[in-house]
PDB file of C-alpha atoms and ligand atoms in Angstrom:
ATOM      1  CA  MET A   1       6.542  13.125   3.305  1.00  0.00           C
ATOM      2  CA  LYS A   2       7.274  16.713   2.344  1.00  0.00           C
ATOM      3  CA  ALA A   3      10.452  17.759   0.616  1.00  0.00           C
ATOM      4  CA  VAL A   4      11.623  21.227  -0.362  1.00  0.00           C
ATOM      5  CA  VAL A   5      13.530  22.094  -3.506  1.00  0.00           C
ATOM      6  CA  LYS A   6      16.987  23.294  -2.470  1.00  0.00           C
ATOM      7  CA  ASN A   7      18.438  23.679  -5.923  1.00  0.00           C
ATOM      8  CA  ILE A   8      17.489  22.984  -9.505  1.00  0.00           C
ATOM      9  CA  GLU A   9      19.844  23.042 -12.473  1.00  0.00           C
ATOM     10  CA  THR A  10      18.440  22.444 -15.922  1.00  0.00           C
ATOM     11  CA  THR A  11      19.462  22.027 -19.544  1.00  0.00           C
ATOM     12  CA  LYS A  12      17.151  21.397 -22.502  1.00  0.00           C
ATOM     13  CA  ASN A  13      16.976  17.662 -21.795  1.00  0.00           C
ATOM     14  CA  TYR A  14      18.101  17.144 -18.203  1.00  0.00           C
ATOM     15  CA  ILE A  15      17.360  18.263 -14.664  1.00  0.00           C
ATOM     16  CA  LEU A  16      19.603  17.964 -11.636  1.00  0.00           C
ATOM     17  CA  LEU A  17      17.186  18.384  -8.749  1.00  0.00           C
ATOM     18  CA  THR A  18      18.308  18.713  -5.127  1.00  0.00           C
ATOM     19  CA  VAL A  19      15.672  18.398  -2.400  1.00  0.00           C
ATOM     20  CA  GLU A  20      15.698  18.345   1.371  1.00  0.00           C
ATOM     21  CA  THR A  21      13.296  15.925   3.044  1.00  0.00           C
ATOM     22  CA  GLU A  22      11.521  16.532   6.367  1.00  0.00           C
ATOM     23  CA  LYS A  23      13.166  13.469   7.865  1.00  0.00           C
ATOM     24  CA  GLU A  24      16.017  11.330   6.640  1.00  0.00           C
ATOM     25  CA  LEU A  25      14.916   8.537   4.306  1.00  0.00           C
ATOM     26  CA  LYS A  26      16.883   5.329   4.150  1.00  0.00           C
ATOM     27  CA  ILE A  27      17.720   4.888   0.477  1.00  0.00           C
ATOM     28  CA  GLU A  28      20.218   2.336  -0.807  1.00  0.00           C
ATOM     29  CA  PRO A  29      21.717   2.609  -4.320  1.00  0.00           C
ATOM     30  CA  GLY A  30      19.386   1.002  -6.840  1.00  0.00           C
ATOM     31  CA  GLN A  31      16.242   1.880  -4.934  1.00  0.00           C
ATOM     32  CA  PHE A  32      13.840   4.529  -6.142  1.00  0.00           C
ATOM     33  CA  VAL A  33      11.387   6.971  -4.575  1.00  0.00           C
ATOM     34  CA  MET A  34       8.067   8.342  -5.758  1.00  0.00           C
ATOM     35  CA  LEU A  35       8.020  12.081  -6.445  1.00  0.00           C
ATOM     36  CA  LYS A  36       4.733  13.936  -6.743  1.00  0.00           C
ATOM     37  CA  LEU A  37       4.281  17.532  -7.831  1.00  0.00           C
ATOM     38  CA  LYS A  38       1.656  19.706  -6.143  1.00  0.00           C
ATOM     39  CA  HIS A  39      -1.114  19.552  -8.745  1.00  0.00           C
ATOM     40  CA  TYR A  40      -0.657  15.898  -9.594  1.00  0.00           C
ATOM     41  CA  ASP A  41      -2.791  13.020  -8.287  1.00  0.00           C
ATOM     42  CA  PHE A  42      -0.049  10.443  -8.720  1.00  0.00           C
ATOM     43  CA  GLY A  43       3.672  10.366  -8.263  1.00  0.00           C
ATOM     44  CA  LYS A  44       6.270   8.753 -10.498  1.00  0.00           C
ATOM     45  CA  PRO A  45       9.332   6.674  -9.678  1.00  0.00           C
ATOM     46  CA  PHE A  46      12.778   8.273  -9.810  1.00  0.00           C
ATOM     47  CA  SER A  47      16.060   6.702  -8.836  1.00  0.00           C
ATOM     48  CA  VAL A  48      18.452   8.599  -6.640  1.00  0.00           C
ATOM     49  CA  THR A  49      21.843   9.924  -7.757  1.00  0.00           C
ATOM     50  CA  TYR A  50      23.109  11.068  -4.383  1.00  0.00           C
ATOM     51  CA  GLN A  51      21.991  11.147  -0.775  1.00  0.00           C
ATOM     52  CA  GLU A  52      23.486  12.499   2.376  1.00  0.00           C
ATOM     53  CA  GLY A  53      21.196  12.857   5.366  1.00  0.00           C
ATOM     54  CA  LYS A  54      18.078  14.735   4.311  1.00  0.00           C
ATOM     55  CA  ILE A  55      19.611  15.935   1.044  1.00  0.00           C
ATOM     56  CA  ILE A  56      18.761  13.911  -2.051  1.00  0.00           C
ATOM     57  CA  LYS A  57      19.756  14.558  -5.669  1.00  0.00           C
ATOM     58  CA  PHE A  58      17.993  13.300  -8.756  1.00  0.00           C
ATOM     59  CA  LEU A  59      19.269  13.276 -12.321  1.00  0.00           C
ATOM     60  CA  ILE A  60      16.191  13.393 -14.512  1.00  0.00           C
ATOM     61  CA  ALA A  61      15.716  13.152 -18.266  1.00  0.00           C
ATOM     62  CA  VAL A  62      13.044  15.512 -19.576  1.00  0.00           C
ATOM     63  CA  VAL A  63      10.877  13.022 -21.427  1.00  0.00           C
ATOM     64  CA  GLY A  64       7.237  13.369 -20.459  1.00  0.00           C
ATOM     65  CA  GLU A  65       4.638  15.796 -19.207  1.00  0.00           C
ATOM     66  CA  MET A  66       5.619  15.546 -15.540  1.00  0.00           C
ATOM     67  CA  THR A  67       9.330  16.033 -16.158  1.00  0.00           C
ATOM     68  CA  LYS A  68       8.528  19.047 -18.366  1.00  0.00           C
ATOM     69  CA  GLU A  69       6.591  20.467 -15.402  1.00  0.00           C
ATOM     70  CA  MET A  70       9.606  19.762 -13.205  1.00  0.00           C
ATOM     71  CA  LEU A  71      11.660  22.153 -15.341  1.00  0.00           C
ATOM     72  CA  LYS A  72       9.540  24.929 -13.805  1.00  0.00           C
ATOM     73  CA  LEU A  73      10.214  24.005 -10.160  1.00  0.00           C
ATOM     74  CA  LYS A  74      11.618  26.828  -8.070  1.00  0.00           C
ATOM     75  CA  THR A  75      13.827  26.871  -4.982  1.00  0.00           C
ATOM     76  CA  ASN A  76      11.810  26.408  -1.758  1.00  0.00           C
ATOM     77  CA  GLU A  77       8.849  24.900  -3.622  1.00  0.00           C
ATOM     78  CA  GLU A  78       7.359  21.827  -1.955  1.00  0.00           C
ATOM     79  CA  ILE A  79       6.991  18.401  -3.497  1.00  0.00           C
ATOM     80  CA  ALA A  80       5.905  15.082  -2.000  1.00  0.00           C
ATOM     81  CA  ILE A  81       8.289  12.159  -1.690  1.00  0.00           C
ATOM     82  CA  ARG A  82       7.632   8.527  -0.771  1.00  0.00           C
ATOM     83  CA  GLY A  83       9.919   5.554  -0.474  1.00  0.00           C
ATOM     84  CA  ALA A  84      12.291   3.989  -0.790  1.00  0.00           C
ATOM     85  CA  TYR A  85      11.096   1.164  -3.033  1.00  0.00           C
ATOM     86  CA  GLY A  86      12.815  -1.681  -4.847  1.00  0.00           C
ATOM     87  CA  ILE A  87      15.620  -4.003  -3.886  1.00  0.00           C
ATOM     88  CA  PRO A  88      19.034  -2.415  -3.264  1.00  0.00           C
ATOM     89  CA  PHE A  89      21.772  -3.399  -5.734  1.00  0.00           C
ATOM     90  CA  ILE A  90      23.955  -4.573  -2.859  1.00  0.00           C
ATOM     91  CA  GLU A  91      21.423  -7.212  -1.785  1.00  0.00           C
ATOM     92  CA  LYS A  92      21.442  -8.966  -5.169  1.00  0.00           C
ATOM     93  CA  ILE A  93      24.956  -8.640  -6.556  1.00  0.00           C
ATOM     94  CA  ASP A  94      27.932 -10.887  -5.848  1.00  0.00           C
ATOM     95  CA  GLN A  95      29.999  -8.791  -3.440  1.00  0.00           C
ATOM     96  CA  ASN A  96      33.166 -10.742  -4.255  1.00  0.00           C
ATOM     97  CA  LYS A  97      33.328  -9.249  -7.736  1.00  0.00           C
ATOM     98  CA  LYS A  98      34.473  -5.912  -9.128  1.00  0.00           C
ATOM     99  CA  TYR A  99      31.999  -4.075 -11.318  1.00  0.00           C
ATOM    100  CA  VAL A 100      32.194  -2.145 -14.540  1.00  0.00           C
ATOM    101  CA  LEU A 101      29.374   0.367 -14.240  1.00  0.00           C
ATOM    102  CA  LEU A 102      27.745   1.057 -17.607  1.00  0.00           C
ATOM    103  CA  GLY A 103      25.064   3.720 -17.624  1.00  0.00           C
ATOM    104  CA  GLY A 104      23.009   4.801 -20.607  1.00  0.00           C
ATOM    105  CA  ASP A 105      21.831   8.391 -20.259  1.00  0.00           C
ATOM    106  CA  CYS A 106      19.957   8.979 -16.960  1.00  0.00           C
ATOM    107  CA  GLY A 107      20.224   5.233 -16.311  1.00  0.00           C
ATOM    108  CA  SER A 108      23.579   6.375 -14.935  1.00  0.00           C
ATOM    109  CA  ALA A 109      21.829   7.891 -11.898  1.00  0.00           C
ATOM    110  CA  PRO A 110      21.665   4.804  -9.624  1.00  0.00           C
ATOM    111  CA  LEU A 111      25.155   3.742 -10.747  1.00  0.00           C
ATOM    112  CA  ILE A 112      26.602   7.091  -9.667  1.00  0.00           C
ATOM    113  CA  HIS A 113      24.929   6.568  -6.281  1.00  0.00           C
ATOM    114  CA  PHE A 114      26.375   3.034  -6.098  1.00  0.00           C
ATOM    115  CA  SER A 115      29.895   4.178  -6.961  1.00  0.00           C
ATOM    116  CA  GLU A 116      29.806   6.801  -4.196  1.00  0.00           C
ATOM    117  CA  LYS A 117      28.669   4.335  -1.567  1.00  0.00           C
ATOM    118  CA  TYR A 118      30.613   1.238  -2.622  1.00  0.00           C
ATOM    119  CA  PRO A 119      33.774   2.483  -4.384  1.00  0.00           C
ATOM    120  CA  HIS A 120      35.663  -0.692  -3.402  1.00  0.00           C
ATOM    121  CA  LEU A 121      33.326  -2.734  -5.652  1.00  0.00           C
ATOM    122  CA  VAL A 122      33.876  -0.539  -8.717  1.00  0.00           C
ATOM    123  CA  LYS A 123      36.422  -1.363 -11.406  1.00  0.00           C
ATOM    124  CA  GLU A 124      35.444   1.304 -13.945  1.00  0.00           C
ATOM    125  CA  LYS A 125      32.666   3.809 -14.570  1.00  0.00           C
ATOM    126  CA  ILE A 126      31.263   4.661 -17.976  1.00  0.00           C
ATOM    127  CA  TYR A 127      28.265   6.941 -18.034  1.00  0.00           C
ATOM    128  CA  GLY A 128      27.211   7.478 -21.628  1.00  0.00           C
ATOM    129  CA  PHE A 129      25.229  10.547 -22.682  1.00  0.00           C
ATOM    130  CA  ALA A 130      24.261  11.599 -26.189  1.00  0.00           C
ATOM    131  CA  THR A 131      25.000  15.319 -25.826  1.00  0.00           C
ATOM    132  CA  SER A 132      27.571  17.337 -23.929  1.00  0.00           C
ATOM    133  CA  GLU A 133      24.895  19.555 -22.324  1.00  0.00           C
ATOM    134  CA  ILE A 134      24.952  17.116 -19.395  1.00  0.00           C
ATOM    135  CA  LYS A 135      28.377  18.534 -18.476  1.00  0.00           C
ATOM    136  CA  LYS A 136      26.710  21.812 -17.513  1.00  0.00           C
ATOM    137  CA  ILE A 137      24.962  20.169 -14.572  1.00  0.00           C
ATOM    138  CA  LEU A 138      26.810  16.926 -13.848  1.00  0.00           C
ATOM    139  CA  ASN A 139      30.441  16.742 -12.882  1.00  0.00           C
ATOM    140  CA  VAL A 140      31.403  13.146 -12.192  1.00  0.00           C
ATOM    141  CA  GLU A 141      34.249  10.921 -13.272  1.00  0.00           C
ATOM    142  CA  GLY A 142      33.316   8.562 -16.103  1.00  0.00           C
ATOM    143  CA  LEU A 143      31.150  10.850 -18.280  1.00  0.00           C
ATOM    144  CA  HIS A 144      31.323   9.696 -21.873  1.00  0.00           C
ATOM    145  CA  ILE A 145      29.664  11.785 -24.551  1.00  0.00           C
ATOM    146  CA  ASP A 146      28.702  10.130 -27.801  1.00  0.00           C
ATOM    147  CA  LYS A 147      25.719  10.223 -30.143  1.00  0.00           C
ATOM    148  CA  GLU A 148      25.941   6.564 -31.133  1.00  0.00           C
ATOM    149  CA  SER A 149      25.715   5.620 -27.517  1.00  0.00           C
ATOM    150  CA  ASN A 150      25.232   1.806 -27.538  1.00  0.00           C
ATOM    151  CA  MET A 151      28.084   0.652 -29.773  1.00  0.00           C
ATOM    152  CA  ASN A 152      30.503   3.311 -28.621  1.00  0.00           C
ATOM    153  CA  LEU A 153      29.821   2.492 -24.996  1.00  0.00           C
ATOM    154  CA  LEU A 154      30.879  -1.060 -25.809  1.00  0.00           C
ATOM    155  CA  GLU A 155      33.991   0.148 -27.604  1.00  0.00           C
ATOM    156  CA  LYS A 156      34.843   2.243 -24.590  1.00  0.00           C
ATOM    157  CA  ALA A 157      34.231  -0.768 -22.324  1.00  0.00           C
ATOM    158  CA  ASN A 158      36.532  -2.797 -24.573  1.00  0.00           C
ATOM    159  CA  THR A 159      39.435  -0.452 -23.850  1.00  0.00           C
ATOM    160  CA  ILE A 160      39.301  -1.622 -20.229  1.00  0.00           C
ATOM    161  CA  ASN A 161      41.114  -4.768 -19.295  1.00  0.00           C
ATOM    162  CA  ILE A 162      38.045  -6.859 -18.434  1.00  0.00           C
ATOM    163  CA  SER A 163      38.648 -10.372 -17.143  1.00  0.00           C
ATOM    164  CA  SER A 164      35.971 -13.066 -17.148  1.00  0.00           C
ATOM    165  CA  ASP A 165      35.862 -12.672 -13.387  1.00  0.00           C
ATOM    166  CA  ASP A 166      34.755  -9.036 -13.590  1.00  0.00           C
ATOM    167  CA  ALA A 167      31.070  -8.274 -13.625  1.00  0.00           C
ATOM    168  CA  PHE A 168      28.865  -5.552 -15.046  1.00  0.00           C
ATOM    169  CA  LEU A 169      26.291  -3.427 -13.319  1.00  0.00           C
ATOM    170  CA  ILE A 170      24.289  -1.661 -15.988  1.00  0.00           C
ATOM    171  CA  CYS A 171      21.262   0.565 -16.356  1.00  0.00           C
ATOM    172  CA  GLY A 172      19.798   2.163 -19.451  1.00  0.00           C
ATOM    173  CA  SER A 173      17.393   1.472 -22.296  1.00  0.00           C
ATOM    174  CA  MET A 174      16.302  -2.102 -23.030  1.00  0.00           C
ATOM    175  CA  ASP A 175      18.211  -1.863 -26.337  1.00  0.00           C
ATOM    176  CA  MET A 176      21.405  -1.002 -24.533  1.00  0.00           C
ATOM    177  CA  ILE A 177      20.902  -3.793 -21.999  1.00  0.00           C
ATOM    178  CA  LYS A 178      20.336  -6.380 -24.768  1.00  0.00           C
ATOM    179  CA  THR A 179      23.427  -5.155 -26.638  1.00  0.00           C
ATOM    180  CA  VAL A 180      25.638  -5.480 -23.548  1.00  0.00           C
ATOM    181  CA  LYS A 181      24.215  -8.928 -22.782  1.00  0.00           C
ATOM    182  CA  ASN A 182      25.008 -10.176 -26.315  1.00  0.00           C
ATOM    183  CA  TYR A 183      28.468  -8.664 -26.318  1.00  0.00           C
ATOM    184  CA  PHE A 184      29.815  -9.716 -22.930  1.00  0.00           C
ATOM    185  CA  LYS A 185      28.540 -13.308 -22.919  1.00  0.00           C
ATOM    186  CA  ASN A 186      31.237 -14.571 -20.539  1.00  0.00           C
ATOM    187  CA  ASN A 187      30.704 -12.038 -17.776  1.00  0.00           C
ATOM    188  CA  LYS A 188      28.160 -11.830 -15.016  1.00  0.00           C
ATOM    189  CA  ILE A 189      25.803  -8.931 -15.761  1.00  0.00           C
ATOM    190  CA  TYR A 190      23.332  -7.374 -13.377  1.00  0.00           C
ATOM    191  CA  ALA A 191      20.956  -4.858 -14.906  1.00  0.00           C
ATOM    192  CA  SER A 192      18.540  -2.403 -13.432  1.00  0.00           C
ATOM    193  CA  LEU A 193      15.450  -2.649 -15.623  1.00  0.00           C
ATOM    194  CA  GLU A 194      13.893   0.502 -14.192  1.00  0.00           C
ATOM    195  CA  ALA A 195      13.301   1.965 -17.664  1.00  0.00           C
ATOM    196  CA  ARG A 196      10.355  -0.462 -17.975  1.00  0.00           C
ATOM    197  CA  MET A 197       8.587   0.783 -14.824  1.00  0.00           C
ATOM    198  CA  ALA A 198       5.475   2.939 -14.857  1.00  0.00           C
ATOM    199  CA  CYS A 199       3.566   3.298 -11.560  1.00  0.00           C
ATOM    200  CA  GLY A 200       6.500   1.928  -9.544  1.00  0.00           C
ATOM    201  CA  ILE A 201       4.350   0.479  -6.772  1.00  0.00           C
ATOM    202  CA  GLY A 202       2.737  -2.668  -8.103  1.00  0.00           C
ATOM    203  CA  ILE A 203      -0.590  -1.180  -9.242  1.00  0.00           C
ATOM    204  CA  CYS A 204      -0.416  -0.878 -13.020  1.00  0.00           C
ATOM    205  CA  LYS A 205       0.893  -4.431 -13.637  1.00  0.00           C
ATOM    206  CA  GLY A 206       2.874  -2.924 -16.482  1.00  0.00           C
ATOM    207  CA  CYS A 207       6.325  -4.247 -15.608  1.00  0.00           C
ATOM    208  CA  PRO A 208       6.292  -8.071 -15.830  1.00  0.00           C
ATOM    209  CA  ILE A 209       9.495  -9.864 -16.782  1.00  0.00           C
ATOM    210  CA  LYS A 210      10.017 -13.571 -17.443  1.00  0.00           C
ATOM    211  CA  THR A 211      12.693 -15.125 -15.238  1.00  0.00           C
ATOM    212  CA  THR A 212      13.928 -18.644 -14.544  1.00  0.00           C
ATOM    213  CA  GLU A 213      11.739 -18.518 -11.444  1.00  0.00           C
ATOM    214  CA  GLY A 214       8.579 -17.461 -13.259  1.00  0.00           C
ATOM    215  CA  ILE A 215       7.067 -14.057 -13.997  1.00  0.00           C
ATOM    216  CA  LYS A 216       8.356 -11.278 -11.760  1.00  0.00           C
ATOM    217  CA  MET A 217       7.445  -7.604 -11.473  1.00  0.00           C
ATOM    218  CA  ILE A 218      10.317  -5.208 -12.075  1.00  0.00           C
ATOM    219  CA  CYS A 219       9.133  -2.651  -9.509  1.00  0.00           C
ATOM    220  CA  LYS A 220       8.596  -5.183  -6.726  1.00  0.00           C
ATOM    221  CA  ASP A 221      11.152  -7.930  -7.390  1.00  0.00           C
ATOM    222  CA  GLY A 222      13.782  -5.669  -8.982  1.00  0.00           C
ATOM    223  CA  PRO A 223      14.572  -3.306 -10.503  1.00  0.00           C
ATOM    224  CA  ILE A 224      17.904  -5.152 -10.497  1.00  0.00           C
ATOM    225  CA  PHE A 225      18.103  -8.630 -12.077  1.00  0.00           C
ATOM    226  CA  ASP A 226      20.862 -11.091 -12.911  1.00  0.00           C
ATOM    227  CA  LEU A 227      20.619 -11.152 -16.724  1.00  0.00           C
ATOM    228  CA  SER A 228      21.382 -14.867 -16.860  1.00  0.00           C
ATOM    229  CA  GLU A 229      18.022 -15.355 -15.126  1.00  0.00           C
ATOM    230  CA  VAL A 230      15.784 -13.198 -17.314  1.00  0.00           C
ATOM    231  CA  GLU A 231      14.406 -13.516 -20.837  1.00  0.00           C
ATOM    232  CA  LEU A 232      14.746 -10.052 -22.303  1.00  0.00           C
ATOM    233  CA  GLU A 233      13.031 -11.052 -25.557  1.00  0.00           C
ATOM    234  CA  TRP A 234       9.827 -12.218 -23.829  1.00  0.00           C
TER     235      TRP A 234
HETATM  236  S1  FES B 301       5.508  -0.409 -12.475  1.00  0.00           S
HETATM  237 FE1  FES B 301       3.384  -0.602 -12.117  1.00  0.00          FE
HETATM  238  S2  FES B 301       3.241  -2.632 -11.392  1.00  0.00           S
HETATM  239 FE2  FES B 301       5.351  -2.362 -11.640  1.00  0.00          FE
END
């Protein structure tokens, strides 16, 4: 499907991209879509930060060749969009719990979407970024700027009154996810493992994860998993 760039805000390391799709796509928090630039043969998966009707926003870290190209996108330029893919957070999590949302860098994107759609399930939001440049393009409650992101995110989480009944919904680097899992051993933790995805659509076979129910593919069976059911060290 075609989408048109409505707005693009950039910093050195981040892009906040707003597009308008031809028709409304049904996208639940935690799902991702494939975005393809004009001169590219393949698209790449991106999770959604915000959606209302045909308007979709993406918070993107500038990390590879395609995202560097995205920095050059102009208003009214066309891109291709496909989706949504992946299992919505809401279908896997325990809806009787309250969630501390812990986002590492642009892993915060699907959590921001979740908090907008399901505020009654959110206990606290902590979106950790390494540099304050993110504030130029992102204005949401819960932004936490710190260079030593992993440990300081945990310290910040520790200032919240977390009971063993509260749960975590987290998304970020594998390092961050392992750290949170080791630290909050008594709490239920659901993690979006999207950082490990490549093609996003089951072709590259590059996203296997060992679970208590055998090998699963992050892009097809996730990206969200209950961390008590996966072996992160595999
Ligand atoms: S990301 Fe390519 S198969 Fe899952």
